[in-house]
């Protein structure tokens, strides 16, 4: 996943027919600026910015970008789009998320970025990021040493705006009274109209869902979440509640529940945090503190230890290069050398330097590093990671690379993993389906990737693993 990827979420172009679009002009007020972002361009789970000449930039039609006119007209130059620049090898249209063709991640000679767009020499990555010369590259720093994030690298372009539903304006001034009345009627009196609940909630985008929840609570002086929990049960209830919370609050509850009680559900942590944009991670940290009165960092430290704790501290430090940061050939060559040196072997490796390198690069940079690594060492980077790492660190690093390389296929794989083997991991299935469904265009890309990889439709696979209203809700989200 959200898919994600980006970045992150956490992704691919938004296809026509994404969200259920209200009449033109229904959303009259464009979201204000937030978290230091430029005029909001609503993106998906870690989506890259509007197309540019940079390596791996998607074609026009951002992932998780609202259809034109849905939330107010964007500025002439797009929602916070950086000025065109000569980057390195934009892929052909409709190939977002797929690996760059052999030898095409760099542009032909003589087409380098205009003067002044290169990062200042020596500032990328920051000084002190790798172990000092002479330090033994074993497993990183001693276990008692706390991770202290180095300074955030200089940005070479506009930062990624928050994804749709993660920005400061999460509701719209629109009339959703019919949806509110349908929800109340479906749960009022004896019995529950499950079909009506599914029809109202399954296809709404984040702004619509947050607006419905807010107006339901204010107009009826009730709590939509509590009503759903009272009137439904099982994984049907969990799916409805996950949707009704919206993506930001839903992610925060997923993280909280992953660390609640004995043990930790690292797969759920990875689903939410790995490959997400800096803006989304910062929004999650802020909302988590508001909801639970304790910082996400403190809860992660209380639940994890050693190298796994340090890795997640790097992830939530929100120090990824923004999507507007160009891919520079000399940086890619240096990063590939440092990556190979840090991996070493199972006995002698510097895990912290590998994590710090990869978790501070954007998706396009990771794709370029992966291609250069394979060309130089004749081995896929994912295979090398799997041979040198194990456990939770291996899982998170592999997910980061796979989301950067092909996010729809990465999310299709996560969905299959939640259904494969003996029994269904229903909690993960619900969270992953709902996270993908927030952008219906991306959901279609995931379904297409699933069919290509596994030879059957995602909806049919879900029908074979679920039952009743739970099955109907999940299928409605992916269909």
Tab-separated table of C-alpha atoms in Angstrom:
chain	number	residue	atom	x	y	z
A	1	UNK	CA	0.000	0.000	0.000
A	2	UNK	CA	-1.521	3.468	1.919
A	3	UNK	CA	-0.431	1.167	-1.220
A	4	UNK	CA	0.372	2.973	0.278
A	5	UNK	CA	3.239	4.612	-1.359
A	6	UNK	CA	3.961	6.906	-0.888
A	7	UNK	CA	5.983	9.044	-3.021
A	8	UNK	CA	4.224	6.850	-0.776
A	9	UNK	CA	2.341	5.701	0.142
A	10	UNK	CA	3.072	4.929	0.586
A	11	UNK	CA	1.477	6.036	-7.387
A	12	UNK	CA	-0.264	5.696	-10.588
A	13	UNK	CA	-2.365	8.094	-12.588
A	14	UNK	CA	-5.952	8.606	-11.591
A	15	UNK	CA	-8.184	6.993	-14.192
A	16	UNK	CA	-11.457	8.393	-15.361
A	17	UNK	CA	-14.384	7.486	-13.241
A	18	UNK	CA	-12.368	7.503	-9.997
A	19	UNK	CA	-14.489	8.986	-7.237
A	20	UNK	CA	-18.203	9.387	-7.448
A	21	UNK	CA	-18.042	12.946	-8.679
A	22	UNK	CA	-20.737	15.428	-7.591
A	23	UNK	CA	-22.036	18.041	-10.041
A	24	UNK	CA	-19.423	20.590	-11.157
A	25	UNK	CA	-18.759	23.263	-8.588
A	26	UNK	CA	-20.265	21.277	-5.736
A	27	UNK	CA	-17.074	21.555	-3.773
A	28	UNK	CA	-16.677	25.301	-3.854
A	29	UNK	CA	-13.708	25.882	-1.618
A	30	UNK	CA	-10.276	24.528	-2.538
A	31	UNK	CA	-8.361	23.181	0.440
A	32	UNK	CA	-6.114	25.767	2.117
A	33	UNK	CA	-2.403	25.331	2.408
A	34	UNK	CA	-1.253	23.083	5.217
A	35	UNK	CA	1.821	21.531	6.797
A	36	UNK	CA	3.988	23.885	4.817
A	37	UNK	CA	2.724	22.477	1.513
A	38	UNK	CA	2.093	24.598	-1.600
A	39	UNK	CA	-1.535	25.077	-2.723
A	40	UNK	CA	-2.933	21.593	-2.129
A	41	UNK	CA	-2.721	19.053	-4.846
A	42	UNK	CA	-4.550	16.102	-3.468
A	43	UNK	CA	-2.506	13.003	-3.919
A	44	UNK	CA	-2.862	9.410	-3.000
A	45	UNK	CA	-0.902	7.281	-0.673
A	46	UNK	CA	2.505	8.710	-1.197
A	47	UNK	CA	1.866	9.808	-4.791
A	48	UNK	CA	4.544	11.668	-6.750
A	49	UNK	CA	3.862	15.245	-7.849
A	50	UNK	CA	2.541	16.293	-11.252
A	51	UNK	CA	4.509	15.051	-14.242
A	52	UNK	CA	7.838	16.555	-14.914
A	53	UNK	CA	10.956	15.552	-16.751
A	54	UNK	CA	12.301	13.736	-13.672
A	55	UNK	CA	13.065	10.059	-13.560
A	56	UNK	CA	10.036	7.906	-13.037
A	57	UNK	CA	7.586	10.827	-13.022
A	58	UNK	CA	4.029	9.653	-13.751
A	59	UNK	CA	2.033	10.995	-16.673
A	60	UNK	CA	-0.603	13.632	-16.113
A	61	UNK	CA	-3.480	12.562	-13.908
A	62	UNK	CA	-2.047	12.311	-10.394
A	63	UNK	CA	-2.834	9.363	-8.243
A	64	UNK	CA	-5.607	10.346	-5.844
A	65	UNK	CA	-6.111	13.743	-7.447
A	66	UNK	CA	-9.774	14.814	-7.400
A	67	UNK	CA	-11.469	15.113	-10.802
A	68	UNK	CA	-11.496	18.647	-12.270
A	69	UNK	CA	-14.002	20.922	-10.597
A	70	UNK	CA	-14.708	18.588	-7.683
A	71	UNK	CA	-13.028	20.629	-4.985
A	72	UNK	CA	-12.630	23.934	-6.790
A	73	UNK	CA	-10.482	24.791	-9.790
A	74	UNK	CA	-6.721	24.503	-9.296
A	75	UNK	CA	-4.390	27.333	-10.236
A	76	UNK	CA	-3.382	27.583	-13.866
A	77	UNK	CA	-0.101	25.835	-13.176
A	78	UNK	CA	-1.737	22.991	-11.255
A	79	UNK	CA	-1.904	22.258	-7.550
A	80	UNK	CA	1.540	23.145	-6.365
A	81	UNK	CA	3.189	21.780	-9.499
A	82	UNK	CA	6.907	22.563	-9.648
A	83	UNK	CA	8.175	24.386	-12.706
A	84	UNK	CA	9.260	22.106	-15.529
A	85	UNK	CA	12.824	20.988	-15.239
A	86	UNK	CA	15.073	18.768	-17.242
A	87	UNK	CA	15.417	15.729	-15.020
A	88	UNK	CA	16.401	12.219	-15.868
A	89	UNK	CA	14.315	10.053	-18.046
A	90	UNK	CA	10.554	10.390	-17.515
A	91	UNK	CA	8.931	7.063	-18.438
A	92	UNK	CA	6.497	6.795	-21.341
A	93	UNK	CA	2.829	7.631	-20.585
A	94	UNK	CA	0.740	5.090	-18.633
A	95	UNK	CA	3.798	3.326	-17.236
A	96	UNK	CA	3.840	4.878	-13.803
A	97	UNK	CA	5.034	2.491	-11.171
A	98	UNK	CA	6.752	0.149	-13.625
A	99	UNK	CA	10.526	-0.132	-13.820
A	100	UNK	CA	12.236	2.176	-16.245
A	101	UNK	CA	13.271	0.419	-19.492
A	102	UNK	CA	16.843	-0.747	-19.588
A	103	UNK	CA	19.188	2.182	-19.948
A	104	UNK	CA	16.445	4.841	-19.879
A	105	UNK	CA	16.675	6.156	-16.361
A	106	UNK	CA	19.123	8.818	-17.529
A	107	UNK	CA	18.577	11.253	-20.372
A	108	UNK	CA	20.732	11.353	-23.500
A	109	UNK	CA	24.024	13.261	-23.215
A	110	UNK	CA	23.680	16.994	-23.336
A	111	UNK	CA	20.224	17.153	-21.685
A	112	UNK	CA	21.182	17.660	-18.099
A	113	UNK	CA	19.131	19.798	-15.713
A	114	UNK	CA	19.526	23.566	-16.078
A	115	UNK	CA	22.303	25.124	-14.093
A	116	UNK	CA	21.435	25.529	-10.435
A	117	UNK	CA	19.243	22.421	-10.114
A	118	UNK	CA	21.976	20.120	-8.931
A	119	UNK	CA	22.185	19.562	-5.200
A	120	UNK	CA	25.090	21.439	-3.615
A	121	UNK	CA	28.142	19.239	-3.534
A	122	UNK	CA	28.401	17.229	-0.341
A	123	UNK	CA	24.874	17.899	0.942
A	124	UNK	CA	23.175	14.719	-0.263
A	125	UNK	CA	23.145	12.620	1.811
A	126	UNK	CA	23.830	14.739	4.927
A	127	UNK	CA	27.184	14.563	6.612
A	128	UNK	CA	27.277	12.019	9.408
A	129	UNK	CA	24.725	9.756	7.800
A	130	UNK	CA	27.139	6.859	7.470
A	131	UNK	CA	29.432	5.397	10.140
A	132	UNK	CA	32.695	7.276	10.692
A	133	UNK	CA	35.770	5.926	8.994
A	134	UNK	CA	37.226	3.075	10.961
A	135	UNK	CA	34.027	2.154	12.779
A	136	UNK	CA	33.351	-1.559	12.627
A	137	UNK	CA	30.321	-2.094	10.309
A	138	UNK	CA	28.578	-4.741	12.331
A	139	UNK	CA	24.900	-4.192	13.029
A	140	UNK	CA	24.956	-0.429	13.373
A	141	UNK	CA	25.216	1.437	16.671
A	142	UNK	CA	24.920	-0.307	20.049
A	143	UNK	CA	21.389	-1.248	20.995
A	144	UNK	CA	21.214	1.306	23.791
A	145	UNK	CA	22.052	4.163	21.441
A	146	UNK	CA	18.953	6.115	20.420
A	147	UNK	CA	18.419	7.147	16.823
A	148	UNK	CA	18.826	10.887	16.342
A	149	UNK	CA	17.668	12.074	12.940
A	150	UNK	CA	20.245	14.130	11.044
A	151	UNK	CA	19.143	17.515	9.698
A	152	UNK	CA	16.524	17.321	6.960
A	153	UNK	CA	18.265	17.560	3.574
A	154	UNK	CA	17.754	20.687	1.531
A	155	UNK	CA	14.732	20.428	-0.754
A	156	UNK	CA	15.347	21.128	-4.411
A	157	UNK	CA	11.752	21.877	-5.303
A	158	UNK	CA	8.243	22.190	-3.860
A	159	UNK	CA	7.443	19.643	-1.146
A	160	UNK	CA	4.757	17.009	-1.682
A	161	UNK	CA	1.341	18.247	-0.548
A	162	UNK	CA	-0.616	15.986	1.810
A	163	UNK	CA	-2.729	13.233	0.294
A	164	UNK	CA	-6.477	13.657	-0.080
A	165	UNK	CA	-7.965	13.618	3.422
A	166	UNK	CA	-4.644	14.376	5.155
A	167	UNK	CA	-4.568	18.128	4.617
A	168	UNK	CA	-5.947	20.768	6.987
A	169	UNK	CA	-9.289	20.979	5.139
A	170	UNK	CA	-10.735	17.482	5.378
A	171	UNK	CA	-14.397	18.402	4.882
A	172	UNK	CA	-16.286	20.433	2.284
A	173	UNK	CA	-19.218	22.848	2.458
A	174	UNK	CA	-21.639	20.587	0.595
A	175	UNK	CA	-25.079	19.171	1.302
A	176	UNK	CA	-24.855	15.514	2.306
A	177	UNK	CA	-28.193	15.487	4.127
A	178	UNK	CA	-29.563	12.641	1.993
A	179	UNK	CA	-26.612	10.404	2.889
A	180	UNK	CA	-26.949	11.335	6.557
A	181	UNK	CA	-30.681	10.492	6.522
A	182	UNK	CA	-30.064	7.169	4.739
A	183	UNK	CA	-27.474	6.164	7.320
A	184	UNK	CA	-29.730	7.033	10.257
A	185	UNK	CA	-32.742	5.304	8.703
A	186	UNK	CA	-30.636	2.179	8.049
A	187	UNK	CA	-29.754	1.904	11.757
A	188	UNK	CA	-32.919	3.264	13.388
A	189	UNK	CA	-35.424	1.023	15.088
A	190	UNK	CA	-35.476	-2.743	14.926
A	191	UNK	CA	-32.951	-4.349	12.610
A	192	UNK	CA	-30.302	-2.861	10.343
A	193	UNK	CA	-30.378	-2.221	6.610
A	194	UNK	CA	-26.877	-3.452	5.757
A	195	UNK	CA	-27.380	-2.923	2.026
A	196	UNK	CA	-28.117	0.773	2.574
A	197	UNK	CA	-25.000	1.191	4.720
A	198	UNK	CA	-22.846	-0.329	1.978
A	199	UNK	CA	-24.443	1.781	-0.766
A	200	UNK	CA	-23.797	5.026	1.130
A	201	UNK	CA	-20.270	4.368	2.414
A	202	UNK	CA	-18.458	2.074	-0.034
A	203	UNK	CA	-17.690	4.518	-2.867
A	204	UNK	CA	-17.161	7.886	-1.181
A	205	UNK	CA	-13.844	9.727	-1.332
A	206	UNK	CA	-12.093	10.979	1.844
A	207	UNK	CA	-13.573	14.490	1.754
A	208	UNK	CA	-17.095	13.165	1.256
A	209	UNK	CA	-16.725	10.611	4.062
A	210	UNK	CA	-15.344	13.164	6.530
A	211	UNK	CA	-18.145	15.578	5.642
A	212	UNK	CA	-20.827	12.907	6.115
A	213	UNK	CA	-19.391	11.882	9.487
A	214	UNK	CA	-19.176	15.487	10.679
A	215	UNK	CA	-22.708	16.410	9.607
A	216	UNK	CA	-24.172	13.149	10.966
A	217	UNK	CA	-22.671	13.893	14.371
A	218	UNK	CA	-23.681	17.576	14.390
A	219	UNK	CA	-27.197	17.348	12.946
A	220	UNK	CA	-28.326	14.264	14.826
A	221	UNK	CA	-26.293	14.867	18.011
A	222	UNK	CA	-25.066	11.303	17.698
A	223	UNK	CA	-21.779	9.556	16.892
A	224	UNK	CA	-21.660	7.754	13.538
A	225	UNK	CA	-18.806	5.482	14.612
A	226	UNK	CA	-20.582	4.417	17.793
A	227	UNK	CA	-23.841	3.814	15.916
A	228	UNK	CA	-22.053	1.579	13.386
A	229	UNK	CA	-20.328	-0.337	16.174
A	230	UNK	CA	-23.663	-0.821	17.959
A	231	UNK	CA	-25.705	-1.880	14.914
A	232	UNK	CA	-23.195	-4.139	13.109
A	233	UNK	CA	-20.660	-6.768	14.090
A	234	UNK	CA	-17.645	-8.790	13.001
A	235	UNK	CA	-15.453	-7.773	10.111
A	236	UNK	CA	-18.426	-6.088	8.435
A	237	UNK	CA	-18.418	-3.683	11.381
A	238	UNK	CA	-14.631	-3.246	11.195
A	239	UNK	CA	-14.828	-2.429	7.494
A	240	UNK	CA	-17.609	0.135	7.933
A	241	UNK	CA	-15.841	1.778	10.856
A	242	UNK	CA	-12.527	1.881	8.975
A	243	UNK	CA	-14.280	3.659	6.093
A	244	UNK	CA	-16.297	6.023	8.293
A	245	UNK	CA	-13.163	7.200	10.106
A	246	UNK	CA	-11.580	8.385	6.866
A	247	UNK	CA	-8.006	7.668	5.799
A	248	UNK	CA	-6.101	9.798	8.321
A	249	UNK	CA	-7.958	8.747	11.468
A	250	UNK	CA	-8.151	5.194	10.093
A	251	UNK	CA	-4.370	5.052	9.724
A	252	UNK	CA	-3.884	6.340	13.276
A	253	UNK	CA	-6.180	3.662	14.722
A	254	UNK	CA	-4.423	0.990	12.650
A	255	UNK	CA	-1.087	2.032	14.159
A	256	UNK	CA	-2.505	2.215	17.678
A	257	UNK	CA	-4.131	-1.210	17.487
A	258	UNK	CA	-0.970	-2.712	15.939
A	259	UNK	CA	0.909	-1.835	19.145
A	260	UNK	CA	-1.881	-2.434	21.670
A	261	UNK	CA	-1.515	-5.396	24.016
A	262	UNK	CA	1.146	-8.059	23.797
A	263	UNK	CA	3.255	-8.186	20.674
A	264	UNK	CA	3.388	-5.896	17.667
A	265	UNK	CA	1.781	-6.242	14.255
A	266	UNK	CA	4.696	-4.973	12.149
A	267	UNK	CA	2.847	-5.752	8.906
A	268	UNK	CA	0.195	-3.175	9.832
A	269	UNK	CA	2.895	-0.635	10.759
A	270	UNK	CA	4.536	-1.175	7.353
A	271	UNK	CA	1.203	-0.841	5.516
A	272	UNK	CA	0.687	2.636	6.959
A	273	UNK	CA	4.207	4.087	7.161
A	274	UNK	CA	6.569	2.609	4.570
A	275	UNK	CA	7.059	4.728	1.466
A	276	UNK	CA	4.765	7.560	2.580
A	277	UNK	CA	5.421	11.214	1.795
A	278	UNK	CA	6.829	13.512	4.463
A	279	UNK	CA	3.568	15.489	4.514
A	280	UNK	CA	1.487	12.361	5.173
A	281	UNK	CA	3.821	11.075	7.897
A	282	UNK	CA	3.748	14.445	9.654
A	283	UNK	CA	-0.055	14.564	9.396
A	284	UNK	CA	-0.289	11.065	10.894
A	285	UNK	CA	2.026	11.974	13.781
A	286	UNK	CA	0.032	15.102	14.577
A	287	UNK	CA	-3.361	13.351	14.448
A	288	UNK	CA	-2.068	10.384	16.461
A	289	UNK	CA	-1.009	12.723	19.271
A	290	UNK	CA	-4.400	14.469	19.176
A	291	UNK	CA	-6.354	11.204	19.309
A	292	UNK	CA	-4.346	9.268	21.886
A	293	UNK	CA	-2.518	11.930	23.891
A	294	UNK	CA	0.858	10.308	23.287
A	295	UNK	CA	3.322	10.683	20.470
A	296	UNK	CA	3.673	7.984	17.827
A	297	UNK	CA	7.421	8.014	18.441
A	298	UNK	CA	6.930	7.239	22.145
A	299	UNK	CA	4.551	4.351	21.438
A	300	UNK	CA	6.886	2.854	18.825
A	301	UNK	CA	9.831	3.071	21.223
A	302	UNK	CA	7.767	1.442	23.952
A	303	UNK	CA	6.802	-1.458	21.701
A	304	UNK	CA	9.974	-2.069	19.697
A	305	UNK	CA	13.672	-2.434	20.386
A	306	UNK	CA	17.142	-2.543	18.856
A	307	UNK	CA	17.432	-2.343	15.060
A	308	UNK	CA	13.663	-2.514	14.434
A	309	UNK	CA	13.040	0.471	16.693
A	310	UNK	CA	15.827	2.428	15.026
A	311	UNK	CA	14.427	1.654	11.562
A	312	UNK	CA	10.958	2.962	12.432
A	313	UNK	CA	12.485	6.093	13.972
A	314	UNK	CA	14.112	6.733	10.598
A	315	UNK	CA	10.785	6.206	8.824
A	316	UNK	CA	8.754	8.594	11.003
A	317	UNK	CA	11.524	11.221	10.953
A	318	UNK	CA	9.942	12.229	7.596
A	319	UNK	CA	13.251	12.964	5.875
A	320	UNK	CA	12.525	11.529	2.417
A	321	UNK	CA	13.649	13.534	-0.581
A	322	UNK	CA	10.599	15.231	-2.049
A	323	UNK	CA	9.399	13.978	-5.424
A	324	UNK	CA	10.608	17.230	-6.981
A	325	UNK	CA	14.211	16.407	-6.017
A	326	UNK	CA	15.969	15.402	-9.252
A	327	UNK	CA	17.732	12.116	-9.870
A	328	UNK	CA	21.426	12.851	-10.401
A	329	UNK	CA	23.668	10.237	-12.035
A	330	UNK	CA	26.604	10.898	-9.716
A	331	UNK	CA	24.320	10.588	-6.659
A	332	UNK	CA	22.889	7.300	-7.921
A	333	UNK	CA	26.370	5.864	-8.517
A	334	UNK	CA	27.531	6.937	-5.065
A	335	UNK	CA	24.377	5.619	-3.367
A	336	UNK	CA	24.736	2.262	-5.115
A	337	UNK	CA	28.330	1.963	-3.914
A	338	UNK	CA	27.369	2.909	-0.344
A	339	UNK	CA	24.452	0.479	-0.418
A	340	UNK	CA	26.633	-2.437	-1.464
A	341	UNK	CA	29.245	-1.506	1.128
A	342	UNK	CA	26.602	-1.240	3.873
A	343	UNK	CA	25.035	-4.622	3.053
A	344	UNK	CA	28.356	-6.458	3.238
A	345	UNK	CA	27.316	-9.932	4.339
A	346	UNK	CA	25.177	-11.540	7.044
A	347	UNK	CA	27.997	-11.221	9.592
A	348	UNK	CA	29.536	-7.920	8.581
A	349	UNK	CA	26.963	-5.346	7.512
A	350	UNK	CA	25.855	-1.895	8.580
A	351	UNK	CA	22.086	-2.166	8.666
A	352	UNK	CA	21.571	1.389	9.905
A	353	UNK	CA	23.429	2.917	6.943
A	354	UNK	CA	21.375	0.842	4.467
A	355	UNK	CA	18.093	1.884	6.118
A	356	UNK	CA	19.095	5.525	6.393
A	357	UNK	CA	20.099	5.654	2.735
A	358	UNK	CA	16.945	4.037	1.357
A	359	UNK	CA	14.445	5.722	3.686
A	360	UNK	CA	15.701	9.188	2.724
A	361	UNK	CA	15.376	8.721	-1.044
A	362	UNK	CA	12.238	9.350	-3.069
A	363	UNK	CA	10.624	6.731	-5.299
A	364	UNK	CA	12.354	7.870	-8.484
A	365	UNK	CA	15.757	7.794	-6.790
A	366	UNK	CA	15.096	4.301	-5.410
A	367	UNK	CA	14.116	3.081	-8.877
A	368	UNK	CA	17.332	4.479	-10.320
A	369	UNK	CA	19.412	2.917	-7.534
A	370	UNK	CA	17.703	-0.464	-8.051
A	371	UNK	CA	18.392	-0.400	-11.801
A	372	UNK	CA	22.009	0.677	-11.329
A	373	UNK	CA	22.521	-1.998	-8.664
A	374	UNK	CA	21.298	-4.742	-10.992
A	375	UNK	CA	23.411	-3.468	-13.874
A	376	UNK	CA	26.539	-3.292	-11.747
A	377	UNK	CA	26.195	-6.425	-9.609
A	378	UNK	CA	23.969	-8.566	-11.884
A	379	UNK	CA	21.452	-9.181	-9.111
A	380	UNK	CA	18.076	-7.554	-8.352
A	381	UNK	CA	18.266	-5.237	-5.357
A	382	UNK	CA	15.268	-6.940	-3.723
A	383	UNK	CA	17.029	-10.304	-3.960
A	384	UNK	CA	20.172	-8.819	-2.418
A	385	UNK	CA	18.164	-7.336	0.465
A	386	UNK	CA	16.497	-10.688	1.121
A	387	UNK	CA	19.868	-12.462	1.213
A	388	UNK	CA	21.433	-9.982	3.669
A	389	UNK	CA	18.516	-9.135	5.984
A	390	UNK	CA	15.808	-11.063	7.788
A	391	UNK	CA	12.659	-10.542	9.813
A	392	UNK	CA	10.896	-7.203	10.064
A	393	UNK	CA	13.772	-5.176	8.619
A	394	UNK	CA	13.824	-7.340	5.493
A	395	UNK	CA	10.042	-7.048	5.088
A	396	UNK	CA	10.034	-3.242	5.402
A	397	UNK	CA	12.981	-2.685	3.045
A	398	UNK	CA	11.537	-5.009	0.402
A	399	UNK	CA	8.149	-3.251	0.631
A	400	UNK	CA	9.819	0.153	0.242
A	401	UNK	CA	11.580	-0.937	-2.962
A	402	UNK	CA	8.536	-2.725	-4.383
A	403	UNK	CA	6.244	0.249	-3.741
A	404	UNK	CA	8.754	2.577	-5.395
A	405	UNK	CA	9.088	0.240	-8.379
A	406	UNK	CA	5.435	-0.677	-9.027
A	407	UNK	CA	2.962	0.420	-6.370
A	408	UNK	CA	-0.209	-1.201	-7.775
A	409	UNK	CA	1.520	-4.586	-7.994
A	410	UNK	CA	2.979	-4.142	-4.506
A	411	UNK	CA	-0.499	-3.543	-3.067
A	412	UNK	CA	-1.926	-6.476	-5.052
A	413	UNK	CA	0.741	-8.672	-3.478
A	414	UNK	CA	-0.132	-7.412	0.013
A	415	UNK	CA	-3.800	-8.209	-0.593
A	416	UNK	CA	-2.970	-11.749	-1.721
A	417	UNK	CA	-0.738	-12.259	1.322
A	418	UNK	CA	-3.684	-11.400	3.593
A	419	UNK	CA	-5.742	-14.207	1.975
A	420	UNK	CA	-3.098	-16.868	1.173
A	421	UNK	CA	-2.510	-19.995	3.225
A	422	UNK	CA	-4.630	-21.459	5.979
A	423	UNK	CA	-7.238	-18.959	7.050
A	424	UNK	CA	-7.680	-15.313	6.092
A	425	UNK	CA	-5.920	-12.483	7.887
A	426	UNK	CA	-9.179	-10.545	7.972
A	427	UNK	CA	-7.896	-7.564	9.957
A	428	UNK	CA	-5.179	-6.907	7.379
A	429	UNK	CA	-7.532	-7.608	4.473
A	430	UNK	CA	-10.034	-4.994	5.688
A	431	UNK	CA	-7.347	-2.371	6.269
A	432	UNK	CA	-5.653	-2.982	2.909
A	433	UNK	CA	-8.853	-2.983	0.869
A	434	UNK	CA	-10.109	0.218	2.511
A	435	UNK	CA	-6.723	1.953	2.150
A	436	UNK	CA	-6.611	1.223	-1.594
A	437	UNK	CA	-10.260	2.088	-2.199
A	438	UNK	CA	-9.868	5.762	-1.238
A	439	UNK	CA	-8.774	6.386	-4.817
A	440	UNK	CA	-10.977	4.366	-7.149
A	441	UNK	CA	-8.584	4.911	-10.053
A	442	UNK	CA	-5.752	3.403	-8.040
A	443	UNK	CA	-8.061	0.612	-6.875
A	444	UNK	CA	-8.660	-0.327	-10.503
A	445	UNK	CA	-4.912	-0.351	-11.135
A	446	UNK	CA	-4.447	-2.680	-8.162
A	447	UNK	CA	-7.223	-4.984	-9.424
A	448	UNK	CA	-5.631	-5.077	-12.886
A	449	UNK	CA	-2.214	-5.842	-11.390
A	450	UNK	CA	-3.763	-8.603	-9.277
A	451	UNK	CA	-5.356	-10.259	-12.309
A	452	UNK	CA	-2.108	-10.093	-14.295
A	453	UNK	CA	-0.106	-11.617	-11.471
A	454	UNK	CA	-2.528	-14.233	-10.110
A	455	UNK	CA	-4.773	-15.005	-13.092
A	456	UNK	CA	-8.099	-14.214	-11.412
A	457	UNK	CA	-10.016	-11.103	-10.441
A	458	UNK	CA	-9.497	-9.593	-7.022
A	459	UNK	CA	-13.263	-9.498	-6.443
A	460	UNK	CA	-13.569	-13.242	-7.151
A	461	UNK	CA	-10.659	-13.970	-4.809
A	462	UNK	CA	-12.283	-11.970	-2.012
A	463	UNK	CA	-15.601	-13.736	-2.564
A	464	UNK	CA	-13.848	-17.054	-1.974
A	465	UNK	CA	-12.378	-15.871	1.351
A	466	UNK	CA	-15.222	-13.899	2.938
A	467	UNK	CA	-18.920	-14.324	3.617
A	468	UNK	CA	-22.143	-12.370	4.073
A	469	UNK	CA	-22.251	-8.598	4.467
A	470	UNK	CA	-18.485	-8.549	5.075
A	471	UNK	CA	-17.980	-10.059	1.613
A	472	UNK	CA	-20.434	-7.612	0.003
A	473	UNK	CA	-18.676	-4.591	1.543
A	474	UNK	CA	-15.190	-5.696	0.455
A	475	UNK	CA	-16.339	-6.494	-3.081
A	476	UNK	CA	-18.145	-3.141	-3.319
A	477	UNK	CA	-14.884	-1.398	-2.395
A	478	UNK	CA	-12.797	-3.164	-5.078
A	479	UNK	CA	-15.369	-3.516	-7.877
